[in-house]
Amino acid sequence: MLEASTLTGARVLAGEGGLDRVVQRLNVMEVPDILPWVKPHELLLTTGYPLQHSTIALLDLVRELDERGLAALAVKLHRYLDELPAEVLAEADRRNFPIIEVAESVGFDDILNEVLSALLHRQASVLARSDEVHRALVSVVLEGGGLDDLAAELTRILGGPVIVTTPDGRVNARAGDVEDLQKTGCFDPTGRFRVDDEPTGVRPHDGGFHTTVPIVAGRIDHGRIVAFSDTPLDAADVYSLERAATVAALAVTKQLAIDAVEGKYRADFLRDLLTGRVEDVPAAVAHARTLGWDVERPLVAVVAELDPVTTPVGAAPELRPVQERFATAWQSVVRWRDPRAPVVNFNQEVVVLLGLPSGGGGADAVERAVGELVRQVVGDGGGGRRSFSLGISRPASAPHELPRAYEQARKAVRIGRRLHGDGARASFDRLGVHRLLSLIPDTSELRGFVEEVLGELAADTPENADLRRTLAVLLETNCTVAEAARRLHFHYNTLRYRITKLEKLVGPFTDDAALRLDLALALRVLEIRGL
């Protein structure tokens, strides 16, 4: 603004550190109580007439103008004020609030006319560029392009890397030099953008800046567009990015509609295969191949179910149905590890048929591979992500074994929840006797068995819990006192004393194999939640 011809000869009296403040409007002060009418980013022009009799009022005015976000104060001296008090200039310097002396010969109307014309010209340029950007982006979508093409066009326009994320931060599309983005601190260790920690707008990060805008359509939150740059994006670029978010919402909703139709078709086909309703298995295998799935290799079935919660409804944009987002998260994560693995949404559960890890390793290798997928789906817990329970089947070596594997995984989820509550991770191979116990629907019968076998030891007290732990270790070591003492970190004589105490409570289990079996079973029953 100071480069305008009408301000030739203007002097910065104080607050030089604030010359980077943005001017968006102008105002003239001709009354003492101007504060109710000022606005942020405003240049306030005054002759000083309302303030000529009060230094204190001028000092207070500078404080109030700075706190209200004004750009600067321009004063015409030598008419009503010969100079500004030193304490006023010192306060402006302290706040980096520019105070500018305007030449006495220049009229305020000339300043208003020239600066407002420049502002309007800049706004018109912003609108013209934004309209050009909007047309370019809409053309990308209308020509069949997706989010990757949209991100590439934004990178061309803005000159820096661009990513498009889901509401919980998973990166759906990227363009530009994205190799070093992980070093910015904007992503969690699993590669998700930290949406919870990154509000919309321009934010600094280590080595540059990033600008985030939401993708919202019909009050549904579809994610974020994030543009990275070496310097903060200006208002024109931010406005262009907001227009791009509207176009991205169009691309996302179009893709969601396509995915919904394809997803239902895929889910219906896989449900028939997993429930044994397919008569011609070789034909089904061939059809799966046309869908990009390989079900002829050894597979394990993984079933993931969201844990029930009550989600409050707020004024913020709503998320897509949580089950859809959950299924999309699994599809995105599994695609990177095993692109030939089927991942479908069965209304209340997500089913994955995962290829066995190369190199063998048995159940442990499978659990590690699934654990890594879970870690990526969960991320750092941000973005409104819900807890879920998960079950893993035994390996199915041929397609006709898939229905059995699917049922094993579902059973593992159900039993895992009974044992560990929400967020359980259970493998069918490790369920042991709990598989049989889960078949007993009458929990009162199970509780009665526990009380009959354990007696007073069944009571829920810290002392009893400690004694039950001792009993469990003794049973695991086949009542080998030395080994049990080593595991429990007890002295040998201390453990002998505890055995005597336990036998008074539950009977002579060290000599009675049948009693030991009952006790081991009762302790397993106690692990079931809700008894």
Coordinates of C-alpha atoms in Angstrom, one line a residue:
M1 CA 0.0 0.0 0.0
L2 CA 2.9 2.4 0.8
E3 CA 4.0 2.1 -2.8
A4 CA 0.8 4.0 -3.9
S5 CA 1.5 7.3 -5.6
T6 CA -0.8 9.2 -3.2
L7 CA 1.4 8.0 -0.3
T8 CA 4.7 9.2 -1.8
G9 CA 6.6 10.8 1.0
A10 CA 4.8 9.0 3.8
R11 CA 7.0 8.1 6.8
V12 CA 6.8 5.2 9.1
L13 CA 6.9 6.7 12.6
A14 CA 6.7 3.5 14.6
G15 CA 5.9 -0.2 14.4
E16 CA 8.2 -1.0 11.4
G17 CA 8.1 -4.7 12.4
G18 CA 4.4 -4.8 11.4
L19 CA 4.8 -3.7 7.8
D20 CA 3.9 -7.2 6.6
R21 CA 0.3 -6.7 8.0
V22 CA -2.4 -7.2 5.3
V23 CA -4.6 -4.3 4.4
Q24 CA -8.1 -5.3 3.2
R25 CA -10.1 -2.1 3.9
L26 CA -9.9 1.6 4.8
N27 CA -11.7 3.8 7.3
V28 CA -11.5 7.4 8.4
M29 CA -11.6 8.4 12.1
E30 CA -13.4 11.7 12.7
V31 CA -15.1 10.8 16.1
P32 CA -13.4 9.8 19.4
D33 CA -15.4 6.6 19.8
I34 CA -14.3 5.0 16.6
L35 CA -13.7 1.5 18.1
P36 CA -17.2 0.1 17.5
W37 CA -16.8 0.7 13.8
V38 CA -13.3 -0.6 13.1
K39 CA -12.6 -4.0 11.6
P40 CA -9.6 -6.3 11.3
H41 CA -7.1 -5.7 8.5
E42 CA -8.2 -2.1 8.2
L43 CA -6.1 1.0 7.6
L44 CA -7.4 3.8 9.8
L45 CA -6.9 7.4 8.5
T46 CA -7.1 10.3 10.9
T47 CA -6.2 14.0 11.2
G48 CA -5.9 13.6 14.9
Y49 CA -8.7 16.1 15.6
P50 CA -10.6 13.7 17.9
L51 CA -7.5 13.1 20.0
Q52 CA -5.7 16.4 20.2
H53 CA -6.4 17.0 23.8
S54 CA -5.6 13.6 25.3
T55 CA -2.3 11.7 25.2
I56 CA -3.8 8.9 27.4
A57 CA -6.7 8.4 24.9
L58 CA -4.2 8.1 22.0
L59 CA -2.2 5.5 23.9
D60 CA -5.3 3.5 24.7
L61 CA -6.4 3.8 21.0
V62 CA -3.2 2.3 19.8
R63 CA -3.6 -0.7 22.2
E64 CA -7.2 -1.2 21.2
L65 CA -6.6 -1.0 17.5
D66 CA -3.8 -3.5 17.7
E67 CA -5.8 -5.9 19.7
R68 CA -8.7 -5.7 17.3
G69 CA -6.4 -6.7 14.4
L70 CA -6.1 -3.4 12.5
A71 CA -3.4 -3.2 9.9
A72 CA -2.1 0.3 10.7
L73 CA -2.9 3.9 11.7
A74 CA -2.2 6.7 9.3
V75 CA -2.0 10.2 10.8
K76 CA -1.9 13.6 9.1
L77 CA 0.2 15.8 11.4
H78 CA 0.7 19.6 11.8
R79 CA -2.9 20.5 11.6
Y80 CA -4.4 19.4 14.9
L81 CA -1.5 17.4 16.2
D82 CA 2.1 18.6 15.8
E83 CA 3.6 15.3 16.9
L84 CA 2.7 12.0 18.5
P85 CA 3.9 11.5 22.1
A86 CA 7.0 9.4 22.6
E87 CA 5.1 6.9 24.8
V88 CA 2.6 6.3 22.0
L89 CA 5.3 5.6 19.5
A90 CA 7.1 3.3 22.0
E91 CA 3.9 1.4 22.5
A92 CA 3.4 1.0 18.8
D93 CA 7.0 -0.2 18.4
R94 CA 6.5 -2.7 21.2
R95 CA 3.4 -4.1 19.5
N96 CA 4.8 -3.9 15.9
F97 CA 1.7 -1.8 15.1
P98 CA 2.6 0.6 12.2
I99 CA 1.9 4.3 12.6
I100 CA 2.4 6.2 9.4
E101 CA 2.6 10.0 8.8
V102 CA 0.8 11.0 5.7
A103 CA 1.9 14.1 3.7
E104 CA -0.2 17.2 4.7
S105 CA -0.9 18.0 1.1
V106 CA -2.6 14.7 0.3
G107 CA -6.3 14.4 0.6
F108 CA -7.9 11.4 2.3
D109 CA -10.3 11.0 -0.7
D110 CA -7.3 10.5 -3.0
I111 CA -5.8 7.8 -0.7
L112 CA -9.2 6.1 -0.4
N113 CA -9.7 6.1 -4.2
E114 CA -6.3 4.7 -5.1
V115 CA -6.0 2.1 -2.4
L116 CA -9.5 0.9 -2.8
S117 CA -9.1 0.6 -6.5
A118 CA -6.0 -1.5 -6.0
L119 CA -7.8 -3.7 -3.5
L120 CA -10.7 -4.2 -5.9
H121 CA -8.4 -4.9 -8.8
R122 CA -6.6 -7.5 -6.7
Q123 CA -9.9 -9.1 -5.6
A124 CA -11.0 -9.2 -9.3
S125 CA -7.7 -10.9 -10.2
V126 CA -8.2 -13.4 -7.4
L127 CA -11.8 -14.2 -8.6
A128 CA -10.6 -14.5 -12.2
R129 CA -7.8 -16.9 -11.3
S130 CA -10.0 -18.9 -9.0
D131 CA -12.6 -19.2 -11.8
E132 CA -9.9 -20.4 -14.2
V133 CA -8.6 -22.9 -11.7
H134 CA -12.2 -24.1 -11.0
R135 CA -12.8 -24.7 -14.7
A136 CA -9.6 -26.6 -15.0
L137 CA -10.4 -28.8 -12.1
V138 CA -14.0 -29.4 -13.2
S139 CA -12.7 -30.5 -16.6
V140 CA -10.4 -33.1 -14.9
V141 CA -13.5 -34.7 -13.3
L142 CA -15.8 -34.4 -16.3
E143 CA -13.1 -36.1 -18.4
G144 CA -13.2 -39.1 -16.1
G145 CA -10.2 -38.2 -13.9
G146 CA -10.1 -39.1 -10.2
L147 CA -8.5 -37.8 -7.1
D148 CA -5.0 -38.5 -8.4
D149 CA -5.6 -36.4 -11.5
L150 CA -7.1 -33.7 -9.3
A151 CA -4.0 -33.7 -7.0
A152 CA -1.7 -33.6 -10.1
E153 CA -3.6 -30.5 -11.5
L154 CA -3.4 -28.7 -8.1
T155 CA 0.3 -29.4 -8.0
R156 CA 0.7 -27.9 -11.4
I157 CA -1.2 -24.8 -10.3
L158 CA 0.2 -24.3 -6.9
G159 CA 3.7 -25.6 -7.5
G160 CA 4.0 -27.8 -4.5
P161 CA 3.1 -31.3 -3.3
V162 CA -0.6 -32.0 -2.7
I163 CA -2.4 -34.9 -0.9
V164 CA -6.0 -35.8 -0.6
T165 CA -7.0 -37.7 2.6
T166 CA -10.0 -39.4 4.1
P167 CA -11.7 -37.9 7.2
D168 CA -9.4 -40.0 9.4
G169 CA -6.2 -39.0 7.6
R170 CA -5.4 -41.9 5.2
V171 CA -3.9 -40.6 2.0
N172 CA -6.1 -41.4 -1.0
A173 CA -4.2 -39.5 -3.6
R174 CA -0.9 -37.6 -3.9
A175 CA 1.1 -35.6 -6.4
G176 CA 4.3 -33.7 -6.6
D177 CA 7.5 -34.4 -4.7
V178 CA 6.0 -36.2 -1.7
E179 CA 9.1 -38.2 -0.7
D180 CA 10.0 -35.9 2.3
L181 CA 6.5 -35.1 3.6
Q182 CA 6.8 -37.6 6.4
K183 CA 9.6 -35.4 7.9
T184 CA 7.2 -32.5 8.3
G185 CA 5.6 -33.9 11.5
C186 CA 2.1 -33.8 9.9
F187 CA 1.9 -37.6 9.7
D188 CA 1.7 -40.3 12.3
P189 CA 4.1 -43.4 12.1
T190 CA 1.5 -45.3 10.0
G191 CA 1.5 -42.6 7.3
R192 CA -1.8 -41.0 8.2
F193 CA -2.2 -37.2 8.1
R194 CA -2.9 -36.0 11.6
V195 CA -6.4 -34.5 10.9
D196 CA -7.2 -34.1 14.6
D197 CA -4.1 -31.8 15.1
E198 CA -4.4 -29.9 11.9
P199 CA -7.2 -27.4 11.7
T200 CA -8.1 -25.8 8.4
G201 CA -6.0 -22.9 7.1
V202 CA -2.3 -22.2 6.6
R203 CA 0.0 -23.8 9.2
P204 CA 3.8 -23.8 9.5
H205 CA 5.8 -27.0 9.8
D206 CA 9.4 -27.9 9.9
G207 CA 10.8 -26.6 6.7
G208 CA 7.8 -24.9 5.2
F209 CA 4.0 -24.5 5.3
H210 CA 0.9 -26.5 4.5
T211 CA -2.7 -25.4 3.9
T212 CA -5.6 -27.7 4.8
V213 CA -9.2 -27.3 3.5
P214 CA -12.1 -29.8 4.2
I215 CA -13.9 -31.7 1.5
V216 CA -17.6 -31.5 2.5
A217 CA -20.7 -32.4 0.4
G218 CA -24.2 -32.4 1.8
R219 CA -22.8 -31.9 5.4
I220 CA -20.9 -35.1 5.0
D221 CA -17.2 -34.9 5.7
H222 CA -15.3 -36.6 2.9
G223 CA -11.7 -35.7 4.0
R224 CA -9.1 -33.0 3.4
I225 CA -7.0 -31.5 0.7
V226 CA -3.5 -30.5 1.9
A227 CA -1.1 -28.4 -0.1
F228 CA 2.5 -28.1 0.9
S229 CA 4.7 -25.1 0.0
D230 CA 7.9 -23.3 0.9
T231 CA 6.1 -20.0 1.7
P232 CA 2.5 -19.5 3.0
L233 CA -0.1 -19.6 0.2
D234 CA -1.7 -16.2 -0.5
A235 CA -5.4 -15.5 -0.3
A236 CA -5.8 -16.3 -4.0
D237 CA -4.3 -19.7 -3.7
V238 CA -6.2 -20.6 -0.6
Y239 CA -9.4 -19.6 -2.4
S240 CA -8.5 -21.8 -5.3
L241 CA -7.8 -24.6 -2.9
E242 CA -11.3 -24.2 -1.4
R243 CA -12.8 -24.3 -4.9
A244 CA -10.8 -27.5 -5.5
A245 CA -12.4 -29.0 -2.4
T246 CA -15.8 -28.6 -4.0
V247 CA -14.6 -30.3 -7.1
A248 CA -13.0 -33.0 -5.0
A249 CA -16.3 -33.6 -3.2
L250 CA -17.9 -34.2 -6.7
A251 CA -15.2 -36.7 -7.5
V252 CA -15.5 -38.5 -4.1
T253 CA -19.3 -38.8 -4.3
K254 CA -19.1 -40.1 -7.8
Q255 CA -16.5 -42.7 -6.8
L256 CA -18.6 -43.6 -3.7
A257 CA -21.6 -44.3 -5.9
I258 CA -19.6 -46.5 -8.2
D259 CA -18.0 -48.3 -5.2
A260 CA -21.3 -48.9 -3.6
V261 CA -22.7 -50.8 -6.6
E262 CA -19.5 -52.7 -7.2
G263 CA -19.0 -53.4 -3.5
K264 CA -22.5 -54.9 -3.1
Y265 CA -21.9 -57.1 -6.1
R266 CA -18.5 -58.3 -4.8
A267 CA -19.9 -58.8 -1.3
D268 CA -22.8 -60.9 -2.5
F269 CA -20.5 -63.1 -4.6
L270 CA -18.0 -63.6 -1.7
R271 CA -20.8 -64.2 0.8
D272 CA -22.1 -67.1 -1.4
L273 CA -18.5 -68.5 -1.6
L274 CA -17.9 -68.2 2.2
T275 CA -21.3 -69.7 3.2
G276 CA -21.0 -72.7 1.0
R277 CA -23.8 -71.7 -1.4
V278 CA -21.5 -72.0 -4.5
E279 CA -22.0 -75.3 -6.3
D280 CA -19.4 -74.9 -9.0
V281 CA -16.3 -73.9 -7.0
P282 CA -13.8 -73.9 -10.0
A283 CA -16.2 -71.5 -11.8
A284 CA -16.3 -69.3 -8.7
V285 CA -12.5 -69.3 -8.5
A286 CA -12.3 -68.2 -12.1
H287 CA -14.8 -65.5 -11.5
A288 CA -12.9 -64.3 -8.5
R289 CA -9.9 -64.0 -10.7
T290 CA -11.7 -61.5 -13.0
L291 CA -12.3 -59.4 -9.9
G292 CA -8.6 -59.3 -9.2
W293 CA -8.8 -61.9 -6.3
D294 CA -6.6 -65.0 -6.0
V295 CA -8.5 -67.5 -3.8
E296 CA -6.6 -70.6 -5.0
R297 CA -3.6 -70.1 -2.8
P298 CA -3.5 -70.8 1.0
L299 CA -5.5 -68.1 2.8
V300 CA -6.6 -67.2 6.3
A301 CA -10.0 -65.5 6.9
V302 CA -9.9 -62.3 9.0
V303 CA -13.2 -61.0 10.4
A304 CA -13.2 -57.5 11.9
E305 CA -16.3 -56.1 13.7
L306 CA -16.7 -52.6 15.1
D307 CA -17.3 -52.4 18.8
P308 CA -20.7 -50.9 19.8
V309 CA -20.5 -47.3 21.1
T310 CA -22.9 -44.4 21.4
T311 CA -21.7 -41.6 19.1
P312 CA -22.9 -38.0 20.0
V313 CA -24.4 -36.0 17.2
G314 CA -22.8 -32.5 17.0
A315 CA -23.0 -29.5 14.7
A316 CA -19.8 -30.4 12.8
P317 CA -20.0 -32.0 9.4
E318 CA -21.2 -35.6 9.7
L319 CA -19.0 -38.5 8.7
R320 CA -19.9 -41.2 6.2
P321 CA -21.6 -44.2 7.8
V322 CA -18.9 -45.6 10.1
Q323 CA -19.2 -49.1 8.7
E324 CA -18.4 -47.8 5.2
R325 CA -15.4 -45.9 6.5
F326 CA -14.2 -48.9 8.4
A327 CA -14.4 -51.1 5.3
T328 CA -12.6 -48.5 3.2
A329 CA -9.8 -48.3 5.8
W330 CA -9.3 -52.1 5.5
Q331 CA -9.4 -52.0 1.7
S332 CA -6.8 -49.3 1.6
V333 CA -4.5 -50.9 4.0
V334 CA -4.7 -54.5 2.6
R335 CA -4.3 -53.2 -1.0
W336 CA -0.7 -52.2 -0.2
R337 CA 0.3 -55.5 1.4
D338 CA -1.7 -58.0 -0.7
P339 CA -3.5 -56.5 -3.7
R340 CA -5.0 -59.9 -4.7
A341 CA -6.7 -60.4 -1.3
P342 CA -10.5 -60.0 -1.2
V343 CA -11.8 -57.3 1.2
V344 CA -15.5 -56.9 1.5
N345 CA -18.1 -55.3 3.8
F346 CA -20.8 -57.6 5.1
N347 CA -23.0 -55.0 6.8
Q348 CA -21.8 -55.7 10.4
E349 CA -18.3 -57.0 9.6
V350 CA -15.4 -56.6 7.3
V351 CA -14.0 -59.9 5.9
V352 CA -10.5 -60.3 4.5
L353 CA -9.0 -63.4 2.9
L354 CA -5.3 -62.8 3.4
G355 CA -2.6 -64.8 1.7
L356 CA -0.2 -66.6 4.1
P357 CA 3.1 -64.7 4.7
S358 CA 5.9 -65.9 2.4
G359 CA 8.6 -67.9 4.2
G360 CA 6.2 -69.8 6.5
G361 CA 6.3 -69.1 10.2
G362 CA 3.0 -70.7 11.0
A363 CA 0.4 -69.0 13.3
D364 CA 2.9 -66.6 14.7
A365 CA 3.7 -65.2 11.3
V366 CA 0.0 -64.9 10.4
E367 CA -0.7 -63.0 13.7
R368 CA 2.3 -60.7 13.1
A369 CA 1.1 -59.9 9.5
V370 CA -2.5 -59.2 10.7
G371 CA -1.1 -57.2 13.7
E372 CA 0.7 -54.9 11.2
L373 CA -2.5 -54.4 9.2
V374 CA -4.4 -53.6 12.5
R375 CA -1.7 -51.1 13.4
Q376 CA -2.2 -49.3 10.2
V377 CA -6.0 -49.3 10.3
V378 CA -5.9 -48.0 13.9
G379 CA -3.2 -45.4 13.2
D380 CA -2.9 -43.1 16.2
G381 CA -6.6 -43.3 17.0
G382 CA -7.4 -39.9 15.5
G383 CA -10.0 -38.9 13.0
G384 CA -12.9 -40.4 14.9
R385 CA -11.7 -44.0 14.5
R386 CA -13.6 -46.6 16.4
S387 CA -12.3 -49.6 18.3
F388 CA -13.0 -53.0 16.8
S389 CA -12.6 -56.7 17.6
L390 CA -11.0 -59.2 15.2
G391 CA -10.8 -62.9 14.7
I392 CA -8.3 -65.0 12.6
S393 CA -9.0 -68.5 11.2
R394 CA -6.8 -71.4 10.6
P395 CA -5.2 -71.6 7.1
A396 CA -7.4 -72.8 4.3
S397 CA -5.3 -74.6 1.8
A398 CA -8.0 -74.9 -0.9
P399 CA -11.1 -72.8 -2.0
H400 CA -13.6 -75.4 -0.7
E401 CA -12.1 -74.9 2.8
L402 CA -13.0 -71.2 2.9
P403 CA -16.5 -71.6 4.5
R404 CA -14.9 -73.4 7.4
A405 CA -12.2 -70.7 7.7
Y406 CA -14.8 -68.0 7.7
E407 CA -16.8 -69.6 10.4
Q408 CA -13.7 -70.1 12.5
A409 CA -12.8 -66.4 12.2
R410 CA -16.4 -65.4 13.2
K411 CA -16.2 -67.7 16.2
A412 CA -12.9 -66.2 17.2
V413 CA -14.4 -62.7 17.2
R414 CA -17.3 -63.8 19.4
I415 CA -15.2 -65.7 21.9
G416 CA -12.5 -63.1 21.9
R417 CA -15.0 -60.4 23.0
R418 CA -16.3 -62.7 25.8
L419 CA -12.7 -63.2 27.0
H420 CA -11.2 -59.7 26.5
G421 CA -14.1 -57.3 25.9
D422 CA -14.0 -54.6 23.2
G423 CA -10.9 -54.4 21.0
A424 CA -10.2 -58.1 21.3
R425 CA -7.8 -59.8 18.9
A426 CA -8.3 -63.6 18.9
S427 CA -6.9 -66.5 16.8
F428 CA -9.0 -69.6 16.4
D429 CA -5.9 -71.7 16.9
R430 CA -5.3 -70.2 20.4
L431 CA -8.9 -70.4 21.8
G432 CA -8.4 -73.8 23.3
V433 CA -11.1 -75.0 25.7
H434 CA -12.9 -71.6 25.4
R435 CA -14.3 -72.8 22.1
L436 CA -16.3 -75.4 24.1
L437 CA -17.2 -73.1 26.9
S438 CA -18.6 -70.5 24.4
L439 CA -21.2 -73.1 23.4
I440 CA -22.8 -72.9 26.8
P441 CA -25.3 -70.0 26.6
D442 CA -26.4 -70.2 30.3
T443 CA -23.9 -68.0 32.1
S444 CA -25.5 -68.9 35.5
E445 CA -24.7 -72.5 34.9
L446 CA -21.1 -71.6 34.2
R447 CA -21.0 -69.4 37.3
G448 CA -22.5 -72.3 39.4
F449 CA -19.8 -74.6 38.2
V450 CA -17.0 -72.1 39.2
E451 CA -18.5 -71.7 42.7
E452 CA -18.9 -75.4 43.1
V453 CA -15.3 -76.2 42.2
L454 CA -13.5 -73.2 43.6
G455 CA -15.7 -72.6 46.6
E456 CA -14.5 -69.5 48.6
L457 CA -11.7 -69.0 46.1
A458 CA -14.3 -67.9 43.5
A459 CA -15.0 -64.7 45.5
D460 CA -13.7 -61.6 43.7
T461 CA -11.1 -60.3 46.2
P462 CA -7.4 -59.3 45.7
E463 CA -6.3 -62.1 48.0
N464 CA -8.3 -64.7 46.1
A465 CA -7.1 -63.4 42.8
D466 CA -3.5 -63.8 44.0
L467 CA -4.2 -67.4 45.2
R468 CA -5.9 -68.2 41.9
R469 CA -2.8 -67.0 40.0
T470 CA -0.7 -69.4 42.2
L471 CA -3.1 -72.2 41.5
A472 CA -3.0 -71.6 37.7
V473 CA 0.8 -71.7 37.6
L474 CA 0.8 -74.9 39.7
L475 CA -1.6 -76.5 37.3
E476 CA 0.4 -75.3 34.3
T477 CA 3.6 -76.9 35.7
N478 CA 1.9 -80.2 36.7
C479 CA 2.3 -79.3 40.3
T480 CA 6.1 -79.2 40.1
V481 CA 6.8 -77.0 43.1
A482 CA 10.4 -75.9 42.1
E483 CA 9.3 -74.8 38.6
A484 CA 6.2 -73.0 39.9
A485 CA 8.2 -71.2 42.6
R486 CA 10.7 -70.0 40.0
R487 CA 7.9 -68.7 37.7
L488 CA 6.1 -67.0 40.6
H489 CA 9.4 -65.7 42.2
F490 CA 8.5 -67.3 45.5
H491 CA 10.7 -69.1 48.0
Y492 CA 10.2 -72.9 47.9
N493 CA 8.8 -73.0 51.5
T494 CA 6.4 -70.0 50.7
L495 CA 4.9 -71.9 47.8
R496 CA 4.6 -75.1 50.0
Y497 CA 2.6 -73.0 52.5
R498 CA 0.4 -71.7 49.7
I499 CA -0.3 -75.2 48.4
T500 CA -1.5 -76.2 51.9
K501 CA -3.8 -73.2 52.1
L502 CA -5.2 -73.9 48.6
E503 CA -5.9 -77.6 49.4
K504 CA -7.9 -76.5 52.4
L505 CA -10.0 -74.3 50.1
V506 CA -10.4 -76.6 47.0
G507 CA -9.3 -80.1 48.1
P508 CA -6.2 -82.3 47.5
F509 CA -5.6 -81.3 43.9
T510 CA -1.9 -82.3 44.0
D511 CA -3.0 -86.0 44.3
D512 CA -6.3 -85.9 42.3
A513 CA -6.0 -85.6 38.5
A514 CA -9.8 -85.3 38.0
L515 CA -9.9 -82.4 40.5
R516 CA -7.0 -80.7 38.7
L517 CA -9.0 -80.9 35.5
D518 CA -12.0 -79.3 37.1
L519 CA -9.9 -76.6 38.7
A520 CA -8.2 -75.8 35.4
L521 CA -11.6 -75.6 33.6
A522 CA -13.1 -73.4 36.4
L523 CA -10.1 -70.9 36.0
R524 CA -10.7 -70.8 32.3
V525 CA -14.4 -70.1 32.9
L526 CA -13.5 -67.2 35.1
E527 CA -11.7 -65.6 32.1
I528 CA -15.0 -65.1 30.4
R529 CA -16.3 -61.6 30.9
G530 CA -19.8 -60.9 32.1
L531 CA -20.1 -63.8 34.6

